């Protein structure tokens, strides 16, 4: 069975601090996809990144970076120099390759509060 | 692109009633999924429709049903509402040419009293 764990329920940081959101996943599949989504108070899930299981290169996009380590089944997300607008709930998700994107398994989410 | 639109945004129903939630996707989005997100939890997959046929279902009872229409709109129907059905219901759609880009709507907040 697939499972995604986000051990941090809530995190509060002061603006300009760096923050890392942890994600640990479980799957028996050898091919799968990992995602991060942001959910602002308005409710919609905003896509941030997709990573397939064969691509362990870390990725940086502006202030965002992702560290995928297959050996520890982790896909952590770091925000550098956080801003108030980063305040939201962040979800890590897993999807089987065979049913591409059909059935996301989401973690419970981490609520990030960035204080001014 | 106009995004994925869900209606209504908020809804209050009484236990035992039936409800229909609607989702309007962009042209060409022939795959639509529905998710239930209870307060403080991550979304849970209900089912997916592809070209108007259900082609995947999560661990939800048959009283959760859906429809997808040729105009890229879809519905989620829930019969015999229970208090635990109170949640945010999210619709997500994907363009036929996209290999992973699901677009989520802002959801319908359903409260069952």
mmCIF file with all atom_site columns, N, CA and C in Angstrom, chain A residues 100-102, chain B residues 25 28-33 48-51 55 68 72 92-96 102:
data_model
loop_
_atom_site.group_PDB
_atom_site.id
_atom_site.type_symbol
_atom_site.label_atom_id
_atom_site.label_alt_id
_atom_site.label_comp_id
_atom_site.label_asym_id
_atom_site.label_entity_id
_atom_site.label_seq_id
_atom_site.pdbx_PDB_ins_code
_atom_site.Cartn_x
_atom_site.Cartn_y
_atom_site.Cartn_z
_atom_site.occupancy
_atom_site.B_iso_or_equiv
_atom_site.pdbx_formal_charge
_atom_site.auth_seq_id
_atom_site.auth_comp_id
_atom_site.auth_asym_id
_atom_site.auth_atom_id
_atom_site.pdbx_PDB_model_num
ATOM 1  N N  . UNK A 1 100 ? -1.016  7.035  -14.182 1.00 0.00 ? 100 UNK A N  1
ATOM 2  C CA . UNK A 1 100 ? -0.357  8.310  -14.015 1.00 0.00 ? 100 UNK A CA 1
ATOM 3  C C  . UNK A 1 100 ? -1.285  9.408  -13.556 1.00 0.00 ? 100 UNK A C  1
ATOM 4  N N  . UNK A 1 101 ? -1.044  9.892  -12.379 1.00 0.00 ? 101 UNK A N  1
ATOM 5  C CA . UNK A 1 101 ? -1.812  10.988 -11.831 1.00 0.00 ? 101 UNK A CA 1
ATOM 6  C C  . UNK A 1 101 ? -3.236  10.627 -11.481 1.00 0.00 ? 101 UNK A C  1
ATOM 7  N N  . UNK A 1 102 ? -3.609  9.369  -11.698 1.00 0.00 ? 102 UNK A N  1
ATOM 8  C CA . UNK A 1 102 ? -5.013  9.026  -11.474 1.00 0.00 ? 102 UNK A CA 1
ATOM 9  C C  . UNK A 1 102 ? -5.364  9.065  -10.013 1.00 0.00 ? 102 UNK A C  1
ATOM 10 N N  . UNK B 2 25  ? -14.531 22.236 -16.233 1.00 0.00 ? 25  UNK B N  1
ATOM 11 C CA . UNK B 2 25  ? -13.108 22.214 -16.591 1.00 0.00 ? 25  UNK B CA 1
ATOM 12 C C  . UNK B 2 25  ? -12.880 22.940 -17.912 1.00 0.00 ? 25  UNK B C  1
ATOM 13 N N  . UNK B 2 28  ? -10.814 20.457 -23.599 1.00 0.00 ? 28  UNK B N  1
ATOM 14 C CA . UNK B 2 28  ? -9.755  19.482 -23.804 1.00 0.00 ? 28  UNK B CA 1
ATOM 15 C C  . UNK B 2 28  ? -9.385  18.692 -22.565 1.00 0.00 ? 28  UNK B C  1
ATOM 16 N N  . UNK B 2 29  ? -9.939  19.056 -21.409 1.00 0.00 ? 29  UNK B N  1
ATOM 17 C CA . UNK B 2 29  ? -9.645  18.334 -20.169 1.00 0.00 ? 29  UNK B CA 1
ATOM 18 C C  . UNK B 2 29  ? -10.576 17.133 -20.071 1.00 0.00 ? 29  UNK B C  1
ATOM 19 N N  . UNK B 2 30  ? -10.137 16.001 -20.628 1.00 0.00 ? 30  UNK B N  1
ATOM 20 C CA . UNK B 2 30  ? -11.024 14.843 -20.689 1.00 0.00 ? 30  UNK B CA 1
ATOM 21 C C  . UNK B 2 30  ? -10.845 13.881 -19.518 1.00 0.00 ? 30  UNK B C  1
ATOM 22 N N  . UNK B 2 31  ? -10.032 14.244 -18.559 1.00 0.00 ? 31  UNK B N  1
ATOM 23 C CA . UNK B 2 31  ? -9.871  13.442 -17.349 1.00 0.00 ? 31  UNK B CA 1
ATOM 24 C C  . UNK B 2 31  ? -10.195 14.318 -16.149 1.00 0.00 ? 31  UNK B C  1
ATOM 25 N N  . UNK B 2 32  ? -11.069 13.815 -15.289 1.00 0.00 ? 32  UNK B N  1
ATOM 26 C CA . UNK B 2 32  ? -11.421 14.581 -14.089 1.00 0.00 ? 32  UNK B CA 1
ATOM 27 C C  . UNK B 2 32  ? -11.433 13.648 -12.891 1.00 0.00 ? 32  UNK B C  1
ATOM 28 N N  . UNK B 2 33  ? -10.876 14.125 -11.802 1.00 0.00 ? 33  UNK B N  1
ATOM 29 C CA . UNK B 2 33  ? -10.852 13.374 -10.548 1.00 0.00 ? 33  UNK B CA 1
ATOM 30 C C  . UNK B 2 33  ? -11.537 14.191 -9.472  1.00 0.00 ? 33  UNK B C  1
ATOM 31 N N  . UNK B 2 48  ? -12.231 8.778  -10.522 1.00 0.00 ? 48  UNK B N  1
ATOM 32 C CA . UNK B 2 48  ? -11.786 9.514  -11.702 1.00 0.00 ? 48  UNK B CA 1
ATOM 33 C C  . UNK B 2 48  ? -12.640 9.121  -12.905 1.00 0.00 ? 48  UNK B C  1
ATOM 34 N N  . UNK B 2 49  ? -12.886 10.085 -13.771 1.00 0.00 ? 49  UNK B N  1
ATOM 35 C CA . UNK B 2 49  ? -13.588 9.840  -15.025 1.00 0.00 ? 49  UNK B CA 1
ATOM 36 C C  . UNK B 2 49  ? -12.685 10.202 -16.186 1.00 0.00 ? 49  UNK B C  1
ATOM 37 N N  . UNK B 2 50  ? -12.724 9.350  -17.205 1.00 0.00 ? 50  UNK B N  1
ATOM 38 C CA . UNK B 2 50  ? -11.971 9.600  -18.425 1.00 0.00 ? 50  UNK B CA 1
ATOM 39 C C  . UNK B 2 50  ? -12.919 9.391  -19.592 1.00 0.00 ? 50  UNK B C  1
ATOM 40 N N  . UNK B 2 51  ? -13.094 10.421 -20.364 1.00 0.00 ? 51  UNK B N  1
ATOM 41 C CA . UNK B 2 51  ? -13.979 10.356 -21.533 1.00 0.00 ? 51  UNK B CA 1
ATOM 42 C C  . UNK B 2 51  ? -15.345 9.790  -21.134 1.00 0.00 ? 51  UNK B C  1
ATOM 43 N N  . UNK B 2 55  ? -13.012 5.361  -14.430 1.00 0.00 ? 55  UNK B N  1
ATOM 44 C CA . UNK B 2 55  ? -11.900 4.442  -14.664 1.00 0.00 ? 55  UNK B CA 1
ATOM 45 C C  . UNK B 2 55  ? -10.983 4.319  -13.454 1.00 0.00 ? 55  UNK B C  1
ATOM 46 N N  . UNK B 2 68  ? -19.572 12.569 -15.970 1.00 0.00 ? 68  UNK B N  1
ATOM 47 C CA . UNK B 2 68  ? -18.755 13.508 -16.736 1.00 0.00 ? 68  UNK B CA 1
ATOM 48 C C  . UNK B 2 68  ? -19.456 13.732 -18.062 1.00 0.00 ? 68  UNK B C  1
ATOM 49 N N  . UNK B 2 72  ? -16.969 18.882 -20.911 1.00 0.00 ? 72  UNK B N  1
ATOM 50 C CA . UNK B 2 72  ? -15.879 18.962 -19.932 1.00 0.00 ? 72  UNK B CA 1
ATOM 51 C C  . UNK B 2 72  ? -16.353 19.387 -18.546 1.00 0.00 ? 72  UNK B C  1
ATOM 52 N N  . UNK B 2 92  ? -10.355 17.962 -9.889  1.00 0.00 ? 92  UNK B N  1
ATOM 53 C CA . UNK B 2 92  ? -9.090  18.191 -10.591 1.00 0.00 ? 92  UNK B CA 1
ATOM 54 C C  . UNK B 2 92  ? -9.210  17.630 -11.997 1.00 0.00 ? 92  UNK B C  1
ATOM 55 N N  . UNK B 2 93  ? -8.752  18.379 -12.978 1.00 0.00 ? 93  UNK B N  1
ATOM 56 C CA . UNK B 2 93  ? -8.853  17.897 -14.352 1.00 0.00 ? 93  UNK B CA 1
ATOM 57 C C  . UNK B 2 93  ? -7.512  17.991 -15.067 1.00 0.00 ? 93  UNK B C  1
ATOM 58 N N  . UNK B 2 94  ? -7.396  17.196 -16.119 1.00 0.00 ? 94  UNK B N  1
ATOM 59 C CA . UNK B 2 94  ? -6.145  17.134 -16.875 1.00 0.00 ? 94  UNK B CA 1
ATOM 60 C C  . UNK B 2 94  ? -6.441  17.163 -18.360 1.00 0.00 ? 94  UNK B C  1
ATOM 61 N N  . UNK B 2 95  ? -5.653  17.946 -19.087 1.00 0.00 ? 95  UNK B N  1
ATOM 62 C CA . UNK B 2 95  ? -5.830  18.051 -20.533 1.00 0.00 ? 95  UNK B CA 1
ATOM 63 C C  . UNK B 2 95  ? -5.392  16.763 -21.207 1.00 0.00 ? 95  UNK B C  1
ATOM 64 N N  . UNK B 2 96  ? -6.021  16.422 -22.296 1.00 0.00 ? 96  UNK B N  1
ATOM 65 C CA . UNK B 2 96  ? -5.734  15.175 -23.005 1.00 0.00 ? 96  UNK B CA 1
ATOM 66 C C  . UNK B 2 96  ? -4.274  15.092 -23.437 1.00 0.00 ? 96  UNK B C  1
ATOM 67 N N  . UNK B 2 102 ? -2.420  18.192 -13.617 1.00 0.00 ? 102 UNK B N  1
ATOM 68 C CA . UNK B 2 102 ? -3.773  18.344 -13.088 1.00 0.00 ? 102 UNK B CA 1
ATOM 69 C C  . UNK B 2 102 ? -3.957  19.762 -12.559 1.00 0.00 ? 102 UNK B C  1
#
